[in-house]
Short mmCIF file of N, CA and C in Angstrom, two decimals:
data_model
loop_
_atom_site.label_atom_id
_atom_site.label_comp_id
_atom_site.label_asym_id
_atom_site.label_seq_id
_atom_site.Cartn_x
_atom_site.Cartn_y
_atom_site.Cartn_z
N HIS A 1 10.22 -78.70 5.23
CA HIS A 1 9.78 -77.53 5.97
C HIS A 1 10.40 -77.56 7.35
N ALA A 2 10.50 -78.68 7.93
CA ALA A 2 11.03 -78.77 9.32
C ALA A 2 12.44 -78.27 9.35
N LEU A 3 13.16 -78.80 8.39
CA LEU A 3 14.63 -78.36 8.26
C LEU A 3 14.69 -76.85 8.12
N ALA A 4 13.90 -76.18 7.20
CA ALA A 4 14.00 -74.84 6.91
C ALA A 4 13.63 -74.06 8.21
N SER A 5 12.61 -74.51 9.03
CA SER A 5 12.28 -73.77 10.28
C SER A 5 13.52 -74.00 11.23
N THR A 6 14.05 -75.08 11.32
CA THR A 6 15.16 -75.28 12.15
C THR A 6 16.30 -74.33 11.95
N ILE A 7 16.58 -74.29 10.55
CA ILE A 7 17.66 -73.33 10.20
C ILE A 7 17.35 -71.87 10.58
N ARG A 8 16.09 -71.49 10.36
CA ARG A 8 15.78 -70.09 10.76
C ARG A 8 15.89 -69.89 12.32
N GLU A 9 15.71 -70.95 13.01
CA GLU A 9 15.73 -70.85 14.44
C GLU A 9 17.15 -71.01 15.10
N SER A 10 18.05 -71.60 14.27
CA SER A 10 19.37 -72.03 14.82
C SER A 10 20.41 -71.56 13.94
N PRO A 11 21.30 -70.66 14.47
CA PRO A 11 22.48 -70.19 13.72
C PRO A 11 23.41 -71.28 13.36
N GLU A 12 23.50 -72.22 14.33
CA GLU A 12 24.44 -73.41 14.14
C GLU A 12 23.98 -74.20 12.98
N ALA A 13 22.67 -74.51 12.88
CA ALA A 13 22.14 -75.27 11.74
C ALA A 13 22.35 -74.52 10.47
N ALA A 14 22.13 -73.22 10.44
CA ALA A 14 22.28 -72.53 9.23
C ALA A 14 23.81 -72.54 8.82
N ALA A 15 24.65 -72.42 9.74
CA ALA A 15 26.08 -72.52 9.41
C ALA A 15 26.50 -73.88 8.91
N LEU A 16 25.97 -74.88 9.45
CA LEU A 16 26.22 -76.27 8.98
C LEU A 16 25.63 -76.43 7.51
N ALA A 17 24.50 -75.94 7.37
CA ALA A 17 23.96 -76.16 5.98
C ALA A 17 24.75 -75.31 4.89
N ALA A 18 25.22 -74.11 5.29
CA ALA A 18 26.13 -73.37 4.46
C ALA A 18 27.38 -74.08 4.10
N ARG A 19 28.03 -74.70 5.15
CA ARG A 19 29.20 -75.45 4.96
C ARG A 19 29.03 -76.66 4.01
N GLU A 20 27.85 -77.29 4.31
CA GLU A 20 27.49 -78.45 3.37
C GLU A 20 27.40 -78.04 1.82
N LEU A 21 26.76 -76.84 1.70
CA LEU A 21 26.53 -76.31 0.31
C LEU A 21 27.95 -76.03 -0.22
N ALA A 22 28.79 -75.45 0.45
CA ALA A 22 30.06 -75.10 -0.10
C ALA A 22 30.93 -76.28 -0.43
N ALA A 23 30.79 -77.32 0.47
CA ALA A 23 31.40 -78.72 0.23
C ALA A 23 30.94 -79.31 -1.03
N CYS A 24 29.62 -79.28 -1.22
CA CYS A 24 29.06 -79.90 -2.40
C CYS A 24 29.58 -79.16 -3.66
N ARG A 25 29.62 -77.91 -3.67
CA ARG A 25 30.06 -77.09 -4.82
C ARG A 25 31.50 -77.57 -5.10
N THR A 26 32.35 -77.52 -4.07
CA THR A 26 33.87 -77.77 -4.26
C THR A 26 33.96 -79.26 -4.73
N GLY A 27 33.34 -80.18 -4.09
CA GLY A 27 33.38 -81.61 -4.46
C GLY A 27 32.97 -81.80 -5.80
N ALA A 28 31.75 -81.19 -6.24
CA ALA A 28 31.32 -81.34 -7.58
C ALA A 28 32.28 -80.96 -8.64
N ARG A 29 32.82 -79.79 -8.38
CA ARG A 29 33.89 -79.16 -9.33
C ARG A 29 35.03 -80.22 -9.46
N TRP A 30 35.59 -80.74 -8.37
CA TRP A 30 36.63 -81.63 -8.25
C TRP A 30 36.27 -82.92 -9.14
N LEU A 31 35.16 -83.49 -8.86
CA LEU A 31 34.70 -84.72 -9.49
C LEU A 31 34.46 -84.45 -11.02
N ALA A 32 33.94 -83.34 -11.33
CA ALA A 32 33.72 -83.06 -12.73
C ALA A 32 35.07 -82.93 -13.50
N SER A 33 36.16 -82.30 -12.85
CA SER A 33 37.40 -82.21 -13.52
C SER A 33 38.11 -83.54 -13.65
N ARG A 34 37.67 -84.60 -13.06
CA ARG A 34 38.11 -85.95 -13.19
C ARG A 34 37.23 -86.75 -13.93
N TYR A 35 36.18 -86.17 -14.60
CA TYR A 35 35.12 -86.85 -15.56
C TYR A 35 34.47 -87.96 -14.72
N ARG A 36 34.20 -87.68 -13.51
CA ARG A 36 33.31 -88.55 -12.62
C ARG A 36 31.94 -87.83 -12.62
N VAL A 37 31.30 -87.80 -13.80
CA VAL A 37 30.11 -87.04 -14.05
C VAL A 37 29.01 -87.48 -13.16
N ASP A 38 28.73 -88.74 -12.96
CA ASP A 38 27.60 -89.11 -12.25
C ASP A 38 27.69 -88.67 -10.78
N ASP A 39 28.87 -88.81 -10.20
CA ASP A 39 29.12 -88.32 -8.85
C ASP A 39 29.05 -86.76 -8.75
N ALA A 40 29.59 -86.18 -9.70
CA ALA A 40 29.60 -84.69 -9.70
C ALA A 40 28.14 -84.10 -9.89
N VAL A 41 27.35 -84.75 -10.79
CA VAL A 41 25.94 -84.39 -10.94
C VAL A 41 25.25 -84.59 -9.61
N ALA A 42 25.49 -85.71 -8.96
CA ALA A 42 24.77 -86.01 -7.70
C ALA A 42 25.05 -84.87 -6.65
N LEU A 43 26.33 -84.43 -6.66
CA LEU A 43 26.60 -83.34 -5.68
C LEU A 43 26.00 -82.04 -6.15
N TRP A 44 26.01 -81.74 -7.45
CA TRP A 44 25.30 -80.50 -7.85
C TRP A 44 23.83 -80.55 -7.60
N GLU A 45 23.15 -81.70 -7.65
CA GLU A 45 21.83 -81.87 -7.32
C GLU A 45 21.57 -81.61 -5.81
N ARG A 46 22.55 -82.16 -4.97
CA ARG A 46 22.44 -82.00 -3.60
C ARG A 46 22.57 -80.59 -3.28
N ALA A 47 23.57 -79.83 -3.93
CA ALA A 47 23.80 -78.38 -3.68
C ALA A 47 22.49 -77.67 -3.94
N ALA A 48 21.88 -77.96 -5.13
CA ALA A 48 20.67 -77.26 -5.57
C ALA A 48 19.44 -77.49 -4.47
N ALA A 49 19.54 -78.62 -3.86
CA ALA A 49 18.37 -79.06 -2.99
C ALA A 49 18.69 -78.47 -1.54
N SER A 50 19.87 -78.12 -1.18
CA SER A 50 20.28 -77.61 0.05
C SER A 50 19.40 -76.52 0.65
N SER A 51 19.13 -76.74 1.92
CA SER A 51 18.36 -75.72 2.59
C SER A 51 19.00 -74.38 2.60
N ALA A 52 20.30 -74.44 2.54
CA ALA A 52 21.09 -73.16 2.49
C ALA A 52 21.20 -72.47 1.22
N ALA A 53 20.75 -73.12 0.05
CA ALA A 53 20.84 -72.73 -1.30
C ALA A 53 19.87 -71.50 -1.55
N SER A 54 20.44 -70.48 -2.09
CA SER A 54 19.69 -69.42 -2.54
C SER A 54 19.19 -69.69 -3.96
N PRO A 55 18.23 -68.89 -4.55
CA PRO A 55 17.84 -69.19 -5.89
C PRO A 55 19.22 -69.09 -6.77
N ARG A 56 20.08 -68.08 -6.58
CA ARG A 56 21.20 -68.08 -7.16
C ARG A 56 22.04 -69.23 -7.20
N ASP A 57 22.28 -69.81 -5.92
CA ASP A 57 22.91 -71.07 -5.69
C ASP A 57 22.46 -72.20 -6.43
N ARG A 58 20.99 -72.37 -6.51
CA ARG A 58 20.43 -73.35 -7.28
C ARG A 58 20.74 -73.25 -8.65
N ILE A 59 20.61 -72.04 -9.28
CA ILE A 59 20.91 -71.85 -10.58
C ILE A 59 22.34 -72.23 -10.91
N GLY A 60 23.28 -71.79 -10.08
CA GLY A 60 24.64 -72.10 -10.33
C GLY A 60 24.94 -73.58 -10.25
N ALA A 61 24.21 -74.39 -9.33
CA ALA A 61 24.35 -75.69 -9.24
C ALA A 61 23.92 -76.52 -10.49
N TRP A 62 22.82 -76.05 -11.01
CA TRP A 62 22.22 -76.65 -12.35
C TRP A 62 23.13 -76.40 -13.49
N ILE A 63 23.72 -75.15 -13.45
CA ILE A 63 24.72 -74.84 -14.57
C ILE A 63 25.92 -75.83 -14.40
N GLY A 64 26.52 -75.94 -13.11
CA GLY A 64 27.53 -76.80 -12.81
C GLY A 64 27.27 -78.32 -13.47
N ALA A 65 25.96 -78.68 -13.12
CA ALA A 65 25.63 -79.99 -13.65
C ALA A 65 25.58 -80.09 -15.19
N ALA A 66 25.07 -79.05 -15.80
CA ALA A 66 25.00 -79.10 -17.27
C ALA A 66 26.32 -78.95 -17.82
N ASP A 67 27.27 -78.14 -17.27
CA ASP A 67 28.59 -78.01 -17.82
C ASP A 67 29.33 -79.48 -17.63
N ALA A 68 29.25 -80.03 -16.53
CA ALA A 68 29.87 -81.35 -16.33
C ALA A 68 29.22 -82.41 -17.32
N CYS A 69 27.99 -82.35 -17.53
CA CYS A 69 27.45 -83.31 -18.52
C CYS A 69 27.93 -83.03 -19.98
N GLU A 70 27.93 -81.72 -20.35
CA GLU A 70 28.36 -81.33 -21.67
C GLU A 70 29.85 -81.78 -21.93
N LYS A 71 30.69 -81.54 -20.92
CA LYS A 71 32.19 -81.74 -21.09
C LYS A 71 32.43 -83.30 -21.12
N ALA A 72 31.48 -84.09 -20.50
CA ALA A 72 31.65 -85.52 -20.54
C ALA A 72 31.02 -86.24 -21.78
N GLY A 73 30.38 -85.37 -22.62
CA GLY A 73 29.78 -85.90 -23.84
C GLY A 73 28.38 -86.52 -23.58
N ARG A 74 27.67 -85.86 -22.55
CA ARG A 74 26.29 -86.27 -22.22
C ARG A 74 25.38 -85.05 -22.44
N PRO A 75 25.21 -84.76 -23.69
CA PRO A 75 24.39 -83.43 -23.94
C PRO A 75 22.97 -83.48 -23.49
N MET A 76 22.31 -84.60 -23.56
CA MET A 76 20.92 -84.63 -23.16
C MET A 76 20.67 -84.20 -21.69
N PRO A 77 21.21 -84.93 -20.69
CA PRO A 77 20.98 -84.43 -19.35
C PRO A 77 21.56 -82.97 -19.16
N GLY A 78 22.73 -82.68 -19.95
CA GLY A 78 23.21 -81.37 -19.78
C GLY A 78 22.25 -80.22 -20.21
N GLU A 79 21.57 -80.57 -21.29
CA GLU A 79 20.46 -79.59 -21.83
C GLU A 79 19.45 -79.45 -20.71
N ARG A 80 19.01 -80.61 -20.07
CA ARG A 80 17.99 -80.59 -19.12
C ARG A 80 18.30 -79.66 -17.96
N PHE A 81 19.58 -79.85 -17.45
CA PHE A 81 19.97 -78.94 -16.29
C PHE A 81 20.14 -77.56 -16.77
N GLY A 82 20.69 -77.29 -17.95
CA GLY A 82 20.68 -75.86 -18.44
C GLY A 82 19.32 -75.28 -18.51
N THR A 83 18.45 -76.07 -19.07
CA THR A 83 16.94 -75.50 -19.07
C THR A 83 16.41 -75.18 -17.76
N MET A 84 16.66 -76.02 -16.80
CA MET A 84 16.13 -75.85 -15.42
C MET A 84 16.80 -74.51 -14.96
N ALA A 85 18.01 -74.27 -15.06
CA ALA A 85 18.73 -73.01 -14.65
C ALA A 85 18.08 -71.87 -15.28
N VAL A 86 17.83 -71.94 -16.63
CA VAL A 86 17.24 -70.79 -17.35
C VAL A 86 15.87 -70.48 -16.89
N GLU A 87 15.11 -71.60 -16.75
CA GLU A 87 13.68 -71.31 -16.30
C GLU A 87 13.61 -70.69 -14.81
N GLU A 88 14.43 -71.25 -14.05
CA GLU A 88 14.42 -70.63 -12.72
C GLU A 88 14.93 -69.15 -12.67
N ALA A 89 15.99 -68.90 -13.42
CA ALA A 89 16.37 -67.52 -13.52
C ALA A 89 15.41 -66.53 -14.17
N GLU A 90 14.70 -67.12 -15.20
CA GLU A 90 13.72 -66.22 -15.85
C GLU A 90 12.43 -66.05 -14.90
N ARG A 91 12.04 -67.19 -14.20
CA ARG A 91 10.91 -67.11 -13.28
C ARG A 91 11.14 -66.06 -12.22
N LEU A 92 12.40 -65.97 -11.83
CA LEU A 92 12.75 -64.91 -10.68
C LEU A 92 13.13 -63.57 -11.37
N GLY A 93 13.26 -63.59 -12.68
CA GLY A 93 13.57 -62.28 -13.28
C GLY A 93 14.98 -61.82 -13.00
N LEU A 94 15.89 -62.75 -12.82
CA LEU A 94 17.31 -62.46 -12.41
C LEU A 94 18.13 -62.08 -13.74
N PRO A 95 18.58 -61.00 -14.02
CA PRO A 95 19.48 -60.60 -15.13
C PRO A 95 20.81 -60.82 -14.58
N ILE A 96 21.32 -62.08 -14.51
CA ILE A 96 22.57 -62.28 -13.85
C ILE A 96 23.48 -62.99 -14.96
N PRO A 97 24.79 -62.90 -14.75
CA PRO A 97 25.77 -63.58 -15.66
C PRO A 97 25.48 -65.08 -15.72
N GLU A 98 25.05 -65.70 -14.65
CA GLU A 98 24.68 -67.11 -14.71
C GLU A 98 23.69 -67.51 -15.73
N LEU A 99 22.73 -66.54 -15.98
CA LEU A 99 21.73 -66.74 -16.94
C LEU A 99 22.32 -66.99 -18.30
N ALA A 100 23.27 -66.09 -18.58
CA ALA A 100 23.94 -66.24 -19.92
C ALA A 100 24.79 -67.61 -19.94
N ASP A 101 25.34 -68.01 -18.88
CA ASP A 101 26.00 -69.32 -18.85
C ASP A 101 25.00 -70.43 -19.16
N ALA A 102 23.92 -70.39 -18.49
CA ALA A 102 22.97 -71.47 -18.55
C ALA A 102 22.51 -71.49 -20.10
N PHE A 103 22.20 -70.43 -20.71
CA PHE A 103 21.88 -70.39 -22.11
C PHE A 103 22.98 -70.88 -23.00
N ARG A 104 24.23 -70.55 -22.68
CA ARG A 104 25.31 -70.94 -23.53
C ARG A 104 25.51 -72.50 -23.38
N VAL A 105 25.51 -72.98 -22.15
CA VAL A 105 25.69 -74.36 -21.97
C VAL A 105 24.66 -75.17 -22.56
N SER A 106 23.40 -74.83 -22.38
CA SER A 106 22.29 -75.56 -22.93
C SER A 106 22.28 -75.47 -24.50
N GLY A 107 22.89 -74.29 -25.00
CA GLY A 107 23.10 -74.13 -26.41
C GLY A 107 24.09 -75.12 -27.02
N VAL A 108 25.21 -75.26 -26.19
CA VAL A 108 26.17 -76.25 -26.66
C VAL A 108 25.67 -77.67 -26.72
N CYS A 109 24.85 -78.06 -25.66
CA CYS A 109 24.20 -79.28 -25.70
C CYS A 109 23.22 -79.58 -26.79
N ALA A 110 22.49 -78.50 -27.23
CA ALA A 110 21.64 -78.50 -28.39
C ALA A 110 22.45 -78.61 -29.65
N TRP A 111 23.52 -77.93 -29.74
CA TRP A 111 24.51 -78.06 -30.89
C TRP A 111 24.92 -79.45 -31.01
N VAL A 112 25.52 -80.06 -29.98
CA VAL A 112 25.97 -81.38 -30.08
C VAL A 112 25.00 -82.41 -30.50
N THR A 113 23.65 -82.21 -30.18
CA THR A 113 22.60 -83.21 -30.58
C THR A 113 22.02 -82.82 -31.91
N GLY A 114 22.63 -81.88 -32.61
CA GLY A 114 22.16 -81.48 -33.96
C GLY A 114 21.13 -80.63 -34.03
N ARG A 115 20.59 -79.99 -32.94
CA ARG A 115 19.55 -79.13 -32.93
C ARG A 115 20.07 -77.74 -33.14
N LEU A 116 20.58 -77.36 -34.37
CA LEU A 116 21.19 -76.11 -34.58
C LEU A 116 20.36 -74.86 -34.45
N PRO A 117 19.05 -74.83 -34.93
CA PRO A 117 18.23 -73.67 -34.58
C PRO A 117 18.06 -73.39 -33.12
N VAL A 118 17.95 -74.37 -32.32
CA VAL A 118 17.83 -74.23 -30.95
C VAL A 118 19.03 -73.61 -30.28
N ALA A 119 20.28 -74.22 -30.77
CA ALA A 119 21.47 -73.89 -30.31
C ALA A 119 21.67 -72.43 -30.58
N GLU A 120 21.44 -71.87 -31.80
CA GLU A 120 21.56 -70.62 -32.21
C GLU A 120 20.69 -69.64 -31.38
N ALA A 121 19.54 -70.06 -31.16
CA ALA A 121 18.57 -69.20 -30.30
C ALA A 121 19.12 -69.05 -28.87
N ARG A 122 19.54 -70.14 -28.36
CA ARG A 122 20.15 -70.07 -26.96
C ARG A 122 21.45 -69.27 -26.93
N TYR A 123 22.24 -69.33 -27.92
CA TYR A 123 23.55 -68.55 -28.02
C TYR A 123 23.10 -67.11 -28.04
N ARG A 124 22.19 -66.64 -28.81
CA ARG A 124 21.69 -65.34 -28.93
C ARG A 124 21.17 -64.76 -27.60
N ARG A 125 20.46 -65.53 -26.94
CA ARG A 125 19.85 -65.20 -25.70
C ARG A 125 20.94 -65.22 -24.63
N ALA A 126 22.04 -66.11 -24.73
CA ALA A 126 23.17 -66.00 -23.82
C ALA A 126 23.92 -64.58 -23.98
N HIS A 127 24.01 -64.17 -25.35
CA HIS A 127 24.63 -62.87 -25.53
C HIS A 127 23.91 -61.73 -25.03
N ALA A 128 22.60 -61.84 -25.13
CA ALA A 128 21.72 -60.66 -24.58
C ALA A 128 21.73 -60.65 -23.07
N ALA A 129 21.62 -61.80 -22.46
CA ALA A 129 21.69 -61.89 -21.04
C ALA A 129 22.97 -61.40 -20.48
N ALA A 130 23.99 -61.79 -21.12
CA ALA A 130 25.41 -61.22 -20.65
C ALA A 130 25.51 -59.71 -20.76
N MET A 131 25.03 -59.21 -21.97
CA MET A 131 25.06 -57.76 -22.20
C MET A 131 24.17 -57.06 -21.09
N ALA A 132 23.02 -57.70 -20.78
CA ALA A 132 22.16 -57.02 -19.86
C ALA A 132 22.74 -57.02 -18.43
N ALA A 133 23.48 -57.95 -18.14
CA ALA A 133 24.11 -58.12 -16.92
C ALA A 133 25.49 -57.33 -16.75
N GLY A 134 25.90 -56.78 -17.89
CA GLY A 134 27.11 -56.03 -18.00
C GLY A 134 28.37 -57.04 -18.01
N ASP A 135 28.21 -58.18 -18.37
CA ASP A 135 29.19 -59.28 -18.26
C ASP A 135 29.78 -59.35 -19.76
N ARG A 136 30.96 -58.53 -19.90
CA ARG A 136 31.60 -58.57 -21.22
C ARG A 136 32.17 -59.85 -21.60
N HIS A 137 32.81 -60.58 -20.59
CA HIS A 137 33.32 -61.85 -20.81
C HIS A 137 32.32 -62.88 -21.22
N GLY A 138 31.27 -62.89 -20.62
CA GLY A 138 30.16 -63.81 -20.97
C GLY A 138 29.58 -63.47 -22.31
N ALA A 139 29.43 -62.18 -22.70
CA ALA A 139 29.00 -61.82 -24.03
C ALA A 139 29.96 -62.29 -25.13
N ALA A 140 31.22 -62.18 -24.87
CA ALA A 140 32.23 -62.49 -25.83
C ALA A 140 32.26 -64.12 -25.91
N LYS A 141 31.95 -64.84 -24.87
CA LYS A 141 31.86 -66.31 -24.93
C LYS A 141 30.77 -66.68 -25.83
N ALA A 142 29.64 -66.08 -25.62
CA ALA A 142 28.51 -66.30 -26.46
C ALA A 142 28.59 -66.01 -27.87
N GLN A 143 29.36 -64.85 -28.13
CA GLN A 143 29.59 -64.46 -29.42
C GLN A 143 30.50 -65.47 -30.13
N GLY A 144 31.42 -66.06 -29.40
CA GLY A 144 32.28 -67.04 -29.99
C GLY A 144 31.60 -68.18 -30.29
N SER A 145 30.62 -68.63 -29.49
CA SER A 145 29.77 -69.81 -29.86
C SER A 145 28.92 -69.56 -31.09
N LEU A 146 28.41 -68.34 -31.28
CA LEU A 146 27.75 -67.94 -32.43
C LEU A 146 28.63 -68.00 -33.64
N ALA A 147 29.83 -67.64 -33.50
CA ALA A 147 30.82 -67.63 -34.57
C ALA A 147 31.11 -69.01 -35.03
N ILE A 148 31.24 -70.01 -34.10
CA ILE A 148 31.41 -71.36 -34.37
C ILE A 148 30.33 -71.94 -35.14
N LEU A 149 29.15 -71.68 -34.66
CA LEU A 149 27.91 -72.17 -35.27
C LEU A 149 27.69 -71.61 -36.68
N ALA A 150 27.90 -70.34 -36.84
CA ALA A 150 27.72 -69.73 -38.15
C ALA A 150 28.82 -70.34 -39.14
N HIS A 151 29.96 -70.54 -38.68
CA HIS A 151 30.99 -71.26 -39.48
C HIS A 151 30.57 -72.62 -39.86
N ASP A 152 30.06 -73.38 -38.94
CA ASP A 152 29.57 -74.77 -39.26
C ASP A 152 28.41 -74.79 -40.18
N LEU A 153 27.56 -73.77 -40.09
CA LEU A 153 26.44 -73.59 -41.16
C LEU A 153 26.75 -72.95 -42.39
N GLY A 154 28.09 -72.66 -42.63
CA GLY A 154 28.54 -72.20 -43.88
C GLY A 154 28.28 -70.77 -44.07
N ARG A 155 27.94 -70.04 -43.04
CA ARG A 155 27.72 -68.55 -42.99
C ARG A 155 29.07 -67.92 -42.74
N ILE A 156 30.01 -68.04 -43.60
CA ILE A 156 31.43 -67.55 -43.50
C ILE A 156 31.59 -66.14 -43.16
N ASP A 157 30.85 -65.27 -43.90
CA ASP A 157 30.95 -63.77 -43.71
C ASP A 157 30.53 -63.45 -42.19
N GLU A 158 29.39 -64.09 -41.79
CA GLU A 158 28.88 -63.77 -40.46
C GLU A 158 29.82 -64.30 -39.50
N ALA A 159 30.35 -65.48 -39.66
CA ALA A 159 31.32 -66.07 -38.75
C ALA A 159 32.55 -65.12 -38.65
N ARG A 160 33.16 -64.72 -39.79
CA ARG A 160 34.27 -63.81 -39.74
C ARG A 160 34.03 -62.63 -38.86
N GLY A 161 32.84 -62.01 -39.19
CA GLY A 161 32.49 -60.80 -38.44
C GLY A 161 32.40 -61.03 -36.87
N LEU A 162 31.82 -62.16 -36.55
CA LEU A 162 31.70 -62.48 -35.10
C LEU A 162 33.16 -62.79 -34.48
N TYR A 163 33.92 -63.60 -35.16
CA TYR A 163 35.23 -63.98 -34.71
C TYR A 163 36.07 -62.52 -34.55
N ASP A 164 35.96 -61.63 -35.46
CA ASP A 164 36.62 -60.34 -35.29
C ASP A 164 36.13 -59.60 -34.14
N ALA A 165 34.93 -59.67 -33.92
CA ALA A 165 34.26 -58.95 -32.78
C ALA A 165 34.79 -59.55 -31.35
N VAL A 166 34.82 -60.92 -31.44
CA VAL A 166 35.31 -61.64 -30.11
C VAL A 166 36.82 -61.41 -29.92
N ILE A 167 37.54 -61.33 -30.99
CA ILE A 167 39.04 -61.07 -30.79
C ILE A 167 39.20 -59.66 -30.32
N ALA A 168 38.48 -58.69 -30.88
CA ALA A 168 38.59 -57.20 -30.44
C ALA A 168 38.13 -57.12 -28.91
N GLU A 169 37.07 -57.81 -28.62
CA GLU A 169 36.55 -57.68 -27.22
C GLU A 169 37.63 -58.32 -26.32
N SER A 170 38.16 -59.52 -26.61
CA SER A 170 39.19 -60.13 -25.85
C SER A 170 40.37 -59.28 -25.54
N ILE A 171 40.78 -58.62 -26.64
CA ILE A 171 41.96 -57.72 -26.42
C ILE A 171 41.59 -56.54 -25.56
N ALA A 172 40.40 -55.98 -25.73
CA ALA A 172 39.90 -54.89 -24.84
C ALA A 172 39.92 -55.29 -23.35
N LEU A 173 39.56 -56.59 -23.16
CA LEU A 173 39.38 -57.11 -21.83
C LEU A 173 40.77 -57.62 -21.29
N GLY A 174 41.76 -57.50 -22.06
CA GLY A 174 43.06 -57.97 -21.61
C GLY A 174 43.35 -59.40 -21.78
N ASP A 175 42.43 -60.14 -22.38
CA ASP A 175 42.70 -61.58 -22.64
C ASP A 175 43.46 -61.76 -23.99
N ARG A 176 44.61 -62.20 -23.95
CA ARG A 176 45.43 -62.32 -25.13
C ARG A 176 45.66 -63.78 -25.46
#
């Protein structure tokens, strides 16, 4: 509380906290790209805890941590961070594209650990959240995840329809 009141009283302290938050995000992305997951997650956690972090910043930091864990083959902590992001976004009632990313990343982590019904439910929620936010790219990513899952479950006709929809949307968005 003391730091928060200092930041409210001091523009210099607020600017310093904002620079620290930006540095944490940049550093975490760089570390994650080099598979230094523990260091990246530590910076994402620091970014989420920053006094300058808005709720959207915290959600983005948890998604960054989940994504880093998932890409490094650590689905369990990735799912925990994804769930934290989802719960915070839902608690605040934020229909934001990041909510779709949180559902999708935590769905990937559930899929990797063999919890396919959980993964499917999260992918469907990712698609719904992206559509609610008007995020066509996010909706297509979620649909692509659903297509892969349907294919893995042997639901070939469903997978084909989803793949076709993703391809059509990608072309419409200019992604070739």
